[in-house]
Coordinates of C-alpha atoms in Angstrom, one line a residue:
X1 CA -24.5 -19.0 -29.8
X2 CA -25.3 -18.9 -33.4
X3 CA -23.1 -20.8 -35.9
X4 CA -23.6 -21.8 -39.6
X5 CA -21.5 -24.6 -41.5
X6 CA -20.8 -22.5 -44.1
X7 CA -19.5 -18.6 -44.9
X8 CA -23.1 -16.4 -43.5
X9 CA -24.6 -14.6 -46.2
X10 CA -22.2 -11.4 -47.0
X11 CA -23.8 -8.1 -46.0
X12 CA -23.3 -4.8 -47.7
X13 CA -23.2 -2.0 -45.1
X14 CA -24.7 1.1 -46.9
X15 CA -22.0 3.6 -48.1
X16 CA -22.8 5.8 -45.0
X17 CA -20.4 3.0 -43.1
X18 CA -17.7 3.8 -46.1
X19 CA -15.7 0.6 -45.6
X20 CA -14.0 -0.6 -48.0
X21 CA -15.0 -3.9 -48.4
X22 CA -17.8 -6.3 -47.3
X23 CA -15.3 -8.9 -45.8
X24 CA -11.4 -8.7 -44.7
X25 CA -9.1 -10.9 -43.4
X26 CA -9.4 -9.8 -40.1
X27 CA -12.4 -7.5 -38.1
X28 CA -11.1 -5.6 -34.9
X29 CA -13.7 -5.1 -32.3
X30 CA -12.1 -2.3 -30.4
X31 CA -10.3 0.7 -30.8
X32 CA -8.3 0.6 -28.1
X33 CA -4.6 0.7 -27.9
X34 CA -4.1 -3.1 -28.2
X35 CA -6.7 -3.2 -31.0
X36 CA -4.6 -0.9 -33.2
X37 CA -1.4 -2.3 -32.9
X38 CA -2.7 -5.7 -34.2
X39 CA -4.6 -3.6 -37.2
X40 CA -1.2 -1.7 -38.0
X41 CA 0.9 -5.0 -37.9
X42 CA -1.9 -6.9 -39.8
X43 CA -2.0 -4.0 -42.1
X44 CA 1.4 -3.3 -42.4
X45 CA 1.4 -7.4 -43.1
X46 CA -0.8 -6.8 -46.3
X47 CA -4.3 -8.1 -44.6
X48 CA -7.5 -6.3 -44.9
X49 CA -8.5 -5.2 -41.7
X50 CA -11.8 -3.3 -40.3
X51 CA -11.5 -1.9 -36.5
X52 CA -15.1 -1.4 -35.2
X53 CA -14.9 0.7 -32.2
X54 CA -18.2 2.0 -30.4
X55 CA -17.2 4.9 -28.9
X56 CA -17.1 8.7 -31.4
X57 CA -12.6 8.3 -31.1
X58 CA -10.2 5.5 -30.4
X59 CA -7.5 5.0 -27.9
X60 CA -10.1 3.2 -25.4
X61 CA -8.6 3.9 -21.7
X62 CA -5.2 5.0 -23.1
X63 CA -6.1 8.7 -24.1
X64 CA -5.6 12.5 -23.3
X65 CA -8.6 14.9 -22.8
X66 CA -9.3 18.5 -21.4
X67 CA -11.5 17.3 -18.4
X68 CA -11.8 20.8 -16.8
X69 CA -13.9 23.3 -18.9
X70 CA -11.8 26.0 -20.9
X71 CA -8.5 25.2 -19.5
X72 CA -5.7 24.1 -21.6
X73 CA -4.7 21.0 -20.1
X74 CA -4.4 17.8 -22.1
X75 CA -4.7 14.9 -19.1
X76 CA -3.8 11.3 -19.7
X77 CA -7.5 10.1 -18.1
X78 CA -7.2 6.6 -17.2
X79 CA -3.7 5.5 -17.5
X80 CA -0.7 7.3 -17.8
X81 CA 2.9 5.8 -17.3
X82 CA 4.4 3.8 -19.7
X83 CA 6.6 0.7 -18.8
X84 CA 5.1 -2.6 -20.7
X85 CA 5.5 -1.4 -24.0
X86 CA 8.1 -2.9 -25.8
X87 CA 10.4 -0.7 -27.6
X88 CA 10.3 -3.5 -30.7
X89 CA 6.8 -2.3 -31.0
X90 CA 7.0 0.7 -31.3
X91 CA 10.5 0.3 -33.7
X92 CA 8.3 -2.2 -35.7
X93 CA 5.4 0.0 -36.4
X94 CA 7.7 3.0 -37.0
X95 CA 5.4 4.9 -34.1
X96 CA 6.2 9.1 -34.0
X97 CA 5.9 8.1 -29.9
X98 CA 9.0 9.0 -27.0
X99 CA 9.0 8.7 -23.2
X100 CA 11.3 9.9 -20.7
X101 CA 12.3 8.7 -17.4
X102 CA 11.3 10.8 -14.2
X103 CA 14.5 12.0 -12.4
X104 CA 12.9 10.6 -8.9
X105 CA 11.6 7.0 -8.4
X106 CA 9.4 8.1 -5.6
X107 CA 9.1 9.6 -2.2
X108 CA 6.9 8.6 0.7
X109 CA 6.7 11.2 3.4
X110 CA 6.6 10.0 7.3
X111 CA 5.8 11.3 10.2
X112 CA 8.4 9.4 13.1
X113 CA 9.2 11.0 16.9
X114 CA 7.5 14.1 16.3
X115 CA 8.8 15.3 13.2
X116 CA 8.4 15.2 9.1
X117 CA 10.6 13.1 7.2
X118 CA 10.5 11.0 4.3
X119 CA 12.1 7.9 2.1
X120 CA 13.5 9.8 -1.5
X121 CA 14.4 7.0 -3.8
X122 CA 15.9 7.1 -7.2
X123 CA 17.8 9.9 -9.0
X124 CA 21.1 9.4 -7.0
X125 CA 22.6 6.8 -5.4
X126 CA 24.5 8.7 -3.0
X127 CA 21.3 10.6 -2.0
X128 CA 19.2 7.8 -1.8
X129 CA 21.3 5.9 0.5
X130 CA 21.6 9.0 2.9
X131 CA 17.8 8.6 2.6
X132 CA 17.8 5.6 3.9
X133 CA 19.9 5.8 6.7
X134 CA 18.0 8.8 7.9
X135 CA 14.9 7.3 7.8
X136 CA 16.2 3.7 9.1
X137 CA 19.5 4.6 11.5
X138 CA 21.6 2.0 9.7
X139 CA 22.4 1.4 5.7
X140 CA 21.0 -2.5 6.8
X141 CA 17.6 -1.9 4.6
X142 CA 19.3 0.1 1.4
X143 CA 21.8 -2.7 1.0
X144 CA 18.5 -4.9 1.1
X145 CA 16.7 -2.7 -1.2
X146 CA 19.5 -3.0 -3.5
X147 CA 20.1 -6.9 -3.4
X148 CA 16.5 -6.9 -3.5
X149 CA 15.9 -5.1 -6.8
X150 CA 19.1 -6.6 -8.1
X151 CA 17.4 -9.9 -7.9
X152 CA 14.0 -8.4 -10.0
X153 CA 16.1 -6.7 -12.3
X154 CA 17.8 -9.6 -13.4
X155 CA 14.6 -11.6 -13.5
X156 CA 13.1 -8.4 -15.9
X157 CA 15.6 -8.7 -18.1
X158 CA 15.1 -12.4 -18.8
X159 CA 11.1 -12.9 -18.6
X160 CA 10.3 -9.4 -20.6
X161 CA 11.4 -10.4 -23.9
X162 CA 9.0 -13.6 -23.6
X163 CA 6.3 -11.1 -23.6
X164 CA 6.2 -11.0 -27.5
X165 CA 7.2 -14.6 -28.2
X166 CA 5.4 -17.7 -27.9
X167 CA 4.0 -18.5 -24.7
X168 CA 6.7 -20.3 -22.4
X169 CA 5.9 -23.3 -20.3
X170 CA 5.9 -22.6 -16.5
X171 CA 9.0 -25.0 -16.6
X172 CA 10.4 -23.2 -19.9
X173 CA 10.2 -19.8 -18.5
X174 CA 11.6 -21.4 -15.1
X175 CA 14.9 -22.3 -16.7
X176 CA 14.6 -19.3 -18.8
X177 CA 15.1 -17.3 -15.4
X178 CA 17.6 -20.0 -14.0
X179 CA 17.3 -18.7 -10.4
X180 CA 15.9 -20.9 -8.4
X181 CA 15.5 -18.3 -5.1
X182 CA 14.3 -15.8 -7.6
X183 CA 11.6 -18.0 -8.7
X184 CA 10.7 -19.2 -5.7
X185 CA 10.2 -15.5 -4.4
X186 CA 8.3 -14.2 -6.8
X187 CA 6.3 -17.1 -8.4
X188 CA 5.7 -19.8 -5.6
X189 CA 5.1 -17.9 -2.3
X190 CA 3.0 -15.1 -1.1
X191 CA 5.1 -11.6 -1.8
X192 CA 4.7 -10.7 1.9
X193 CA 7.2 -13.5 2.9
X194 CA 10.0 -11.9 0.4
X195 CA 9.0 -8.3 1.8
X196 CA 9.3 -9.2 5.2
X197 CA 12.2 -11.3 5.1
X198 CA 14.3 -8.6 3.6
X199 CA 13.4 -5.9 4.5
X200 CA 13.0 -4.6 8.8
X201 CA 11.1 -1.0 8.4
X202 CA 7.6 -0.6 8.2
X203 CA 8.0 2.1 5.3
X204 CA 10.5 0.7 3.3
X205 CA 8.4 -2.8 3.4
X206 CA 5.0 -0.5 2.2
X207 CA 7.1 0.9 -0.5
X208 CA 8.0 -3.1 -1.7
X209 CA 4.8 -3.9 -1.8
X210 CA 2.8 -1.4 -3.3
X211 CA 3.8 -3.0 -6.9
X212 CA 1.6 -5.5 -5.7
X213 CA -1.3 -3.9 -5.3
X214 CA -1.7 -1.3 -8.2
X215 CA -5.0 -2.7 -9.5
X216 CA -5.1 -5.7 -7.4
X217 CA -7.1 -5.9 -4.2
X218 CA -5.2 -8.2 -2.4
X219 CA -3.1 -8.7 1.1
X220 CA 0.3 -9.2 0.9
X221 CA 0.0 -12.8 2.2
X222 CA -2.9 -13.9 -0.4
X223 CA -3.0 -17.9 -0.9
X224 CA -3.7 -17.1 -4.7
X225 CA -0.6 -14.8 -5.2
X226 CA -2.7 -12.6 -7.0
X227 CA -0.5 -9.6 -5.3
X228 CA 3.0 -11.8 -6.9
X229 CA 1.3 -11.4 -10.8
X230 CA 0.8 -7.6 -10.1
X231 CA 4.0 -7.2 -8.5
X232 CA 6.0 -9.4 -11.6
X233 CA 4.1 -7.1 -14.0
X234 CA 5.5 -4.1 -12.3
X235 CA 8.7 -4.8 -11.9
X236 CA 9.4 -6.6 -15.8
X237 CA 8.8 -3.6 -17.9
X238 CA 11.8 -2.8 -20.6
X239 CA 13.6 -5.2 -19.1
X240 CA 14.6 -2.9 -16.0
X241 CA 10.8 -1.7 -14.5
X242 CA 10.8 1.5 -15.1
X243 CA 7.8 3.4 -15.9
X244 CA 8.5 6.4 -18.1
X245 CA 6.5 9.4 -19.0
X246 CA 4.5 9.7 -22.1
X247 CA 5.7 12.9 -24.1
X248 CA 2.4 14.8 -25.0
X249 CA 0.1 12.4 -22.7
X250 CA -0.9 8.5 -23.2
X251 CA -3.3 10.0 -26.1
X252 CA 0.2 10.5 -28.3
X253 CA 0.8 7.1 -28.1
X254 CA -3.0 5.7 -29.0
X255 CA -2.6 8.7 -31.4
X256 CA 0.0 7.4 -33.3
X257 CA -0.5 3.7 -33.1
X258 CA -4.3 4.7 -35.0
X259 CA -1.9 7.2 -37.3
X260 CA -0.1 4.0 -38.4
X261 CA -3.0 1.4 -38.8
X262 CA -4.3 3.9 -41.1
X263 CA -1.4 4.2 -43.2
X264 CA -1.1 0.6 -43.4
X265 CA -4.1 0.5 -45.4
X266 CA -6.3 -0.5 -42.0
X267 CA -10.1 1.0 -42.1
X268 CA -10.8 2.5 -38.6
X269 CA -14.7 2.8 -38.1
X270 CA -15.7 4.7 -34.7
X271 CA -19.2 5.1 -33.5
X272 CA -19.9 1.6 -34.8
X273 CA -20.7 -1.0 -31.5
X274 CA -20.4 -4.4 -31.9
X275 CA -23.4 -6.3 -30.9
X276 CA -22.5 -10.2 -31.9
X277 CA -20.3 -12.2 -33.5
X278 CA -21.5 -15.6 -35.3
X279 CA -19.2 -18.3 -36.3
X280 CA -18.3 -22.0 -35.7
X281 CA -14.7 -21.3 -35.6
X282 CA -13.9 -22.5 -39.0
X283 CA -16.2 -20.4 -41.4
X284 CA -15.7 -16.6 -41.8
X285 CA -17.4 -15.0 -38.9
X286 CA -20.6 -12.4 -39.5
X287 CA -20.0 -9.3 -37.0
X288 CA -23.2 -7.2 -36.4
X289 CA -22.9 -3.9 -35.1
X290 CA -24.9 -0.5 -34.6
X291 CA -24.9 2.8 -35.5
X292 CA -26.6 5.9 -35.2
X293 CA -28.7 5.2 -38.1
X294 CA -29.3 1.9 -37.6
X295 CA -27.8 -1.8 -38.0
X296 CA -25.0 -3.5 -40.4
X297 CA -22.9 -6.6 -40.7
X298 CA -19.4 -7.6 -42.3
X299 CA -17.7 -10.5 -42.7
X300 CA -14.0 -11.3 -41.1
X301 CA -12.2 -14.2 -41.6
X302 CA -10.6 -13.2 -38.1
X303 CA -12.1 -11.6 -35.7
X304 CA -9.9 -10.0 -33.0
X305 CA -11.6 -8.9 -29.8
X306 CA -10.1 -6.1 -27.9
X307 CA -12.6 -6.2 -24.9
X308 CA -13.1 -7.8 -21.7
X309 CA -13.5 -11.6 -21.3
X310 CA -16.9 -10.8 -19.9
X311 CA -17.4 -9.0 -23.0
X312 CA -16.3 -11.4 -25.4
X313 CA -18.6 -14.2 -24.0
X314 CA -21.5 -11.7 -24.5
X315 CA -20.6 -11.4 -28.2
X316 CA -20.9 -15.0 -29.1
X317 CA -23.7 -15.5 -27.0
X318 CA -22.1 -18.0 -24.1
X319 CA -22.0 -17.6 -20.4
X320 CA -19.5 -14.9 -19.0
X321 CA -16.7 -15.7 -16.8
X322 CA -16.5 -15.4 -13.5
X323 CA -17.1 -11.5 -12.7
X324 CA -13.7 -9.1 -12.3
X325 CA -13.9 -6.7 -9.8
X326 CA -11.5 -3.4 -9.5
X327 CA -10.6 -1.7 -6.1
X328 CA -9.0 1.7 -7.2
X329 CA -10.2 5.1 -7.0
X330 CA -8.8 7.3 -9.6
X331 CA -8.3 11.4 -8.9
X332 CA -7.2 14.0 -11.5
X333 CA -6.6 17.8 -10.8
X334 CA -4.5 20.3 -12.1
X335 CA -2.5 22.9 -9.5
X336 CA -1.8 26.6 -10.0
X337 CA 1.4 25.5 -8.4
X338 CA 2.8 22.3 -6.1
X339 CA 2.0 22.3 -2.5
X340 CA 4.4 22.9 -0.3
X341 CA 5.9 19.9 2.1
X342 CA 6.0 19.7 5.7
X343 CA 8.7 18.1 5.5
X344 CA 11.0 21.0 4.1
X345 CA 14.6 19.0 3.3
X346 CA 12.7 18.1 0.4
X347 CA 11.8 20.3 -3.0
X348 CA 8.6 19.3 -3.8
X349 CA 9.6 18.8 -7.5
X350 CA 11.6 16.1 -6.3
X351 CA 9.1 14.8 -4.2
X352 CA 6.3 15.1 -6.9
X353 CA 8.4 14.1 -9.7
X354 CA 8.5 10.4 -8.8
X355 CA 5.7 8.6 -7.3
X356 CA 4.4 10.0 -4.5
X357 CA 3.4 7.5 -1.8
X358 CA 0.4 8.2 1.1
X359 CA -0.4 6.5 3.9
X360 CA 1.4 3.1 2.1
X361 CA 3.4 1.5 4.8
X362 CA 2.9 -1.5 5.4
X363 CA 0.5 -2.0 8.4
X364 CA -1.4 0.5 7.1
X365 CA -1.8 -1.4 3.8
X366 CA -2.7 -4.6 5.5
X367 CA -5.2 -2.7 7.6
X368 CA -6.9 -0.6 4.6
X369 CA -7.8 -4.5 2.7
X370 CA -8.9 -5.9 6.0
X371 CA -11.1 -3.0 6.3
X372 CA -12.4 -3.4 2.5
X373 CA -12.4 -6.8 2.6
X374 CA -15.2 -6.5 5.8
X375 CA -17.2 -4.2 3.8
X376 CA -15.7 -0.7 5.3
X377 CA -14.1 2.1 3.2
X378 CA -10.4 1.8 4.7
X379 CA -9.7 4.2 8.0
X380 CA -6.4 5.9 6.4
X381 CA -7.1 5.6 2.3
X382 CA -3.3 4.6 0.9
X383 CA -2.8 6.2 -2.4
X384 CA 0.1 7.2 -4.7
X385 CA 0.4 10.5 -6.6
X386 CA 2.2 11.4 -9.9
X387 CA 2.9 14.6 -11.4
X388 CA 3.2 14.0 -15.5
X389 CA 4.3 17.9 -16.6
X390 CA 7.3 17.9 -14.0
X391 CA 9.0 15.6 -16.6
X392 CA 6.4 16.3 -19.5
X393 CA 5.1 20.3 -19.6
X394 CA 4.4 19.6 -23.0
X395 CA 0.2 18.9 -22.4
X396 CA -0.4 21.6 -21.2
X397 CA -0.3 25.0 -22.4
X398 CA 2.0 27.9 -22.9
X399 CA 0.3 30.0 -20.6
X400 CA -0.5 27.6 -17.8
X401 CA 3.6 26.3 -18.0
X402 CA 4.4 30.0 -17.7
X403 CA 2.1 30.3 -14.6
X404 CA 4.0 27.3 -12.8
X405 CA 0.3 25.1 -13.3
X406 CA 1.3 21.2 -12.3
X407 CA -0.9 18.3 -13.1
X408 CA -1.0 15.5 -10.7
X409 CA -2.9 12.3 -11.4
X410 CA -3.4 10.1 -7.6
X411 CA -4.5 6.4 -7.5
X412 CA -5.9 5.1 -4.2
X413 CA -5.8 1.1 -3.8
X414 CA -8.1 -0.9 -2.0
X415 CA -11.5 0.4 -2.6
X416 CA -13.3 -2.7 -4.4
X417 CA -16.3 -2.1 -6.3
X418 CA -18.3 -3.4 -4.0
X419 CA -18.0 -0.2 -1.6
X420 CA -19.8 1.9 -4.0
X421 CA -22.6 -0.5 -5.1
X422 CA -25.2 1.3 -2.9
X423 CA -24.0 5.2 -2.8
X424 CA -21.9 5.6 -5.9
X425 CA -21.7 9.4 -5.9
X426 CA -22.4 9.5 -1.8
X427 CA -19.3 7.2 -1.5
X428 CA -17.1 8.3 -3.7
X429 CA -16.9 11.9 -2.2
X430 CA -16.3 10.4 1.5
X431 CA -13.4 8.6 0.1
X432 CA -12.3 11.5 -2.1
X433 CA -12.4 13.7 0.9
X434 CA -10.7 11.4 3.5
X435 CA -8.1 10.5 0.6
X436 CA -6.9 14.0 0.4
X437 CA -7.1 14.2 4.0
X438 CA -4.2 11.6 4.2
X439 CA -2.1 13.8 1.6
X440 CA -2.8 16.8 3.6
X441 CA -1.2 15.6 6.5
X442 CA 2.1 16.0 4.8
X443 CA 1.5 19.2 3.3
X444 CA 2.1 22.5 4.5
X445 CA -0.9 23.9 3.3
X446 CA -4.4 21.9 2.1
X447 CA -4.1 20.2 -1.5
X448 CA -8.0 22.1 -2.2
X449 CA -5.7 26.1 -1.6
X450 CA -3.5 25.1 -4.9
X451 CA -6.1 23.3 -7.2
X452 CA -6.9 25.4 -10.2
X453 CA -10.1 26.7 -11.1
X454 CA -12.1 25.9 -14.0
X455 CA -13.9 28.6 -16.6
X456 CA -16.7 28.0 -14.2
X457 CA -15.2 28.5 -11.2
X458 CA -15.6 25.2 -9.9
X459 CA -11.9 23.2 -8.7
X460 CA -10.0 21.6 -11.0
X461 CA -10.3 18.0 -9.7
X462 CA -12.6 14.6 -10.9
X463 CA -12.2 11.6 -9.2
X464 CA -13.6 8.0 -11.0
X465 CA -14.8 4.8 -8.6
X466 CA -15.0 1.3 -10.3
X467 CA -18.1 1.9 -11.6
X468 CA -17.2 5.1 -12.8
X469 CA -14.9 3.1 -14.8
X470 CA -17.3 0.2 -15.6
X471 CA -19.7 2.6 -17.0
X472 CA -17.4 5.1 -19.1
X473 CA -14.7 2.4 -20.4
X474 CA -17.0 -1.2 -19.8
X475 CA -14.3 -2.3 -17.5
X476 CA -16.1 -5.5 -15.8
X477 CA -16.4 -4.6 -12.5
X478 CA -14.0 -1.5 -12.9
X479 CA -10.8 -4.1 -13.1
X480 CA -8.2 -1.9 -14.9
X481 CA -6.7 -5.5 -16.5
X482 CA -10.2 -6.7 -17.4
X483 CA -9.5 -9.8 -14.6
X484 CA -6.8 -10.9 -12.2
X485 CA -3.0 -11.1 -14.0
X486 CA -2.2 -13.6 -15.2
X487 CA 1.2 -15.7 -15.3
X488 CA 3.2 -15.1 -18.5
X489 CA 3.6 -19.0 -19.2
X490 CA 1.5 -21.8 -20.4
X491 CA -0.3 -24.0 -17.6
X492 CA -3.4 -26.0 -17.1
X493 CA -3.8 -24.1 -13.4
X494 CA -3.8 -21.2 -15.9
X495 CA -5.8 -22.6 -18.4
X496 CA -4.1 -22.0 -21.2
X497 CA -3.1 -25.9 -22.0
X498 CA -2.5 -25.5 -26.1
X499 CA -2.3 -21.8 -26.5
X500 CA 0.4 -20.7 -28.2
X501 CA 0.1 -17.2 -27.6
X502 CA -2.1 -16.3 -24.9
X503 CA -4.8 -14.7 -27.2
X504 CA -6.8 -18.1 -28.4
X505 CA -10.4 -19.2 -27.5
X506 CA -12.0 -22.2 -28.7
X507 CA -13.0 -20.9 -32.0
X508 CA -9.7 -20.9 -33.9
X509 CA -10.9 -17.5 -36.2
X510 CA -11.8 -15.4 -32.8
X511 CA -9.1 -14.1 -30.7
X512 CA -8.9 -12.4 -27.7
X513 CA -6.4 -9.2 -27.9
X514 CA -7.2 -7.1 -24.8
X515 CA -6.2 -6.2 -21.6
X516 CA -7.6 -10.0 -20.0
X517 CA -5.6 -12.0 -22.5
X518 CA -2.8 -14.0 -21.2
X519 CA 0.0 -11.1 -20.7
X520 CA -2.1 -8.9 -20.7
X521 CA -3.1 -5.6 -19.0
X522 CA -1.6 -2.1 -18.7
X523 CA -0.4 -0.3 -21.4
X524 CA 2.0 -2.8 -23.3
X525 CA 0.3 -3.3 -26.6
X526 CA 1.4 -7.1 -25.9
X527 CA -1.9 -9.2 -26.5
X528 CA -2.1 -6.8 -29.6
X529 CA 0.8 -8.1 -31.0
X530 CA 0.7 -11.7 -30.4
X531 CA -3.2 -11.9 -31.6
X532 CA -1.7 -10.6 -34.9
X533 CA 1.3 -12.7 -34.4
X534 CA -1.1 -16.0 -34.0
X535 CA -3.5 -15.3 -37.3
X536 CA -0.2 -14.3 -39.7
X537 CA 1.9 -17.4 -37.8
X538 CA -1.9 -19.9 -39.0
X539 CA -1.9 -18.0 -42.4
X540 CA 1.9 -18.1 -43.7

């Protein structure tokens, strides 16, 4: 890595660049959602701040877009629920941004003795324990379920609001949750032991675990409780674990969080891609990037990193971490109408207005990783499905709404990047085919009869691997949280001995504010926050 002693030399970019200074308190390399919310709080703060993002918009993987030529369908692309975000941030920033809650929590259809059924959760309590007494003969596993969730609920409301303070201790946040079974449950042993001692039916156990494994290639009973992190993550959001809809797509939300940087007096430069960052951690640190005419530099006295670990290594010239690697295939299509169910006690609105859970019990779960894990695309692909303009019709438009057009957005699990490193395309349209082959089997009629068709002619329906992802968003490896979750507290296992907030490196002017920070990844805005929280909290 370079370094210098002293402040570098200060560069003037030409006035193509049109910033509005040569040096600022604080250089954002990044666009994406996390990278604006620490510009609009470090703006809003009175700091000068520059965001240097390298792509022509921002919003990174949290954004809408019309993927299917000449239709009028506004798709959230990458991610698209909304449950990390804390409402202080978007109350602090004074964000123009709503959700709303789906009226289902999900549905996961079942074949048993010959005959379609399925487990319809959420909505009504009444309804939901009928559900599970038809699918399980007893009310044994709802009374489970709801001891069960009463016990992460409680633990939500406690551990989310540490999300935006100072990073806890392990034995800080410990008494924080005061529940010794609780903590034991979720943050000492493997989630498998929890699932299975509560809970008797295959199905209902799949549903448990699934939060475990959005994102997170792992087996229930993983030594390294990688699945525990992703399941705490899931269940913490707003305190309760909800995951809400975004009104007007996940692009509203980058929309107006880039909407109020810029009002703050932030300057938002796209199409400029960071290539290094020099520093010693005490002088002002010189950020080169490139353009389409050519190279510039500026001066931060921060510099705020909304990338990748990997990434961030690269930029100060060290060696990267060890490499991330993602195990998710991503599918979006747009419907002329829902598919109708097998299994016919159920309106498909209700069963596509939650999330919609394929081939996720739990043997088959534990089957599709050991398949992966030898090297095999899984047998039965388990996936979940999500319909955004049941709750939300808003993105799309007038027309399409009035035609009964549905979007629905599916994300298969256990497909590591390593599956598609010889046959990308090859690969990714066996899996594609044998995914929807698993939702087929509960349908009525094939998923391919109600897809929409494009101006072209061609099916309204795109499916991204991990290297899809790697390629179009620089996810390392395709890992949708940069790298594996991380536990919200402060431990030398974690290493994060001395960080106060989860964002630090060992240059005390460079923070890390993306997805891979401590408490980070999803949509939450969290590492944002605290990165700006740590240079104001050094500065004041």
């Amino acid at each position: 890595m370079t370094t210098s002693a002293s402040a570098p030399a200060l560069a003037s970019p030409s006035p193509s660049h049109g910033f509005g200074s040569d040096v600022y308190d604080a250089v954002i390399v990044g666009g994406g959602h996390n990278g604006l919310v620490a510009a609009a709080y470090l703006a809003r703060a009175g700091k000068s701040v520059l965001v240097l993002e390298r792509l022509g918009r921002t919003g990174g993987a949290a954004i809408s877009t019309r993927p299917f030529v000449g239709v009028n369908a506004r798709l959230s692309r990458y991610s698209y629920l909304v449950s990390l975000l804390p409402p202080k941030i978007v109350r602090e920033l004074g964000l123009k941004f709503e959700v709303r809650k789906r009226t289902v929590s999900s549905y996961t259809p079942v074949e048993r003795h010959g005959r379609p059924g399925g487990l319809l959760v959420g909505g009504d309590e009444a309804r939901t324990r009928e559900s599970f007494a038809r699918l399980t003969g007893s009310e044994r596993e709802y009374e489970s379920w709801r001891a069960f969730y009463g016990t992460t609920g409680r633990v939500a409301a406690r551990v989310f609001p540490t999300l935006t303070e100072p990073l806890p201790t392990r034995e800080e946040l410990r008494a924080r949750i005061d529940d010794e079974a609780a903590w034991r449950m979720l943050f000492e042993e493997p989630l498998g032991r929890a699932v299975e001692r509560n809970f008797a039916d295959d199905l209902v156990r799949g549903v448990v675990l699934t939060d475990g494994l959005i994102g997170t290639f792992a087996d229930a009973h993983d030594p390294s409780l990688a699945q525990n992190r992703c399941f705490l993550y899931h269940v913490i959001g707003g305190g309760t674990g909800d995951w809400d809809v975004p009104v007007g797509g996940m692009g509203a939300l980058t929309d107006a969080l880039a909407a109020a940087a810029r009002a703050a007096g932030a300057d938002i430069a796209t199409g400029h891609e960071v290539l290094r960052i020099d520093t010693d951690g005490t002088a002002p640190a010189e950020v080169t990037f490139r353009t389409a005419t050519g190279e510039g530099r500026v001066v931060g006295r921060n510099v705020l990193v909304n990338a990748s670990p990997q990434a961030l290594a690269g930029l100060l010239g060290e060696s990267p971490p060890a490499p991330a690697e993602g195990a998710q295939l991503k599918v979006n299509m747009l419907l002329r109408r829902l598919p109708r169910l097998r299994d016919t006690s159920v309106d498909p609105r209700q069963a596509f207005g939650g999330t919609f859970h394929i081939a996720e019990g739990y043997a088959e779960l534990a089957r599709a990783h050991a398949e992966a894990a030898s090297g095999e695309l899984p047998s039965v692909p388990p996936s979940e499905i999500y319909c955004h303009s049941l709750t939300d019709p808003s993105i799309l438009g007038p027309e399409l709404v009035e035609q009964g057009y549905q979007t629905l957005t599916l994300f298969g699990l256990h497909t590591p990047a390593r599956l598609f490193e010889k046959d990308n395309r090859g690969v990714r349209e066996v899996l594609l085919t044998a995914t929807l082959a698993q939702l087929d089997a509960h349908l009525a009629e094939p998923i391919t009869e109600c897809l929409a068709l494009d101006a072209d002619g061609r099916p309204c329906i795109e499916a991204k691997t991990p290297l899809d992802l790697e390629r179009e968003l620089r996810l390392p490896g395709g890992h949708i949280f940069h790298r594996d979750l991380s536990w919200p507290y402060r431990d030398g296992a974690d290493g994060a001995d001395g960080s106060r907030w989860g964002v630090e490196t060992p240059y005390a002017n460079v923070l890390l504010c993306g997805a891979g920070a401590i408490r980070g990844g999803g949509v939450s805005g969290v590492p944002g926050h605290n990165a700006a929280m740590a240079v104001l909290e050094r500065e004041n």
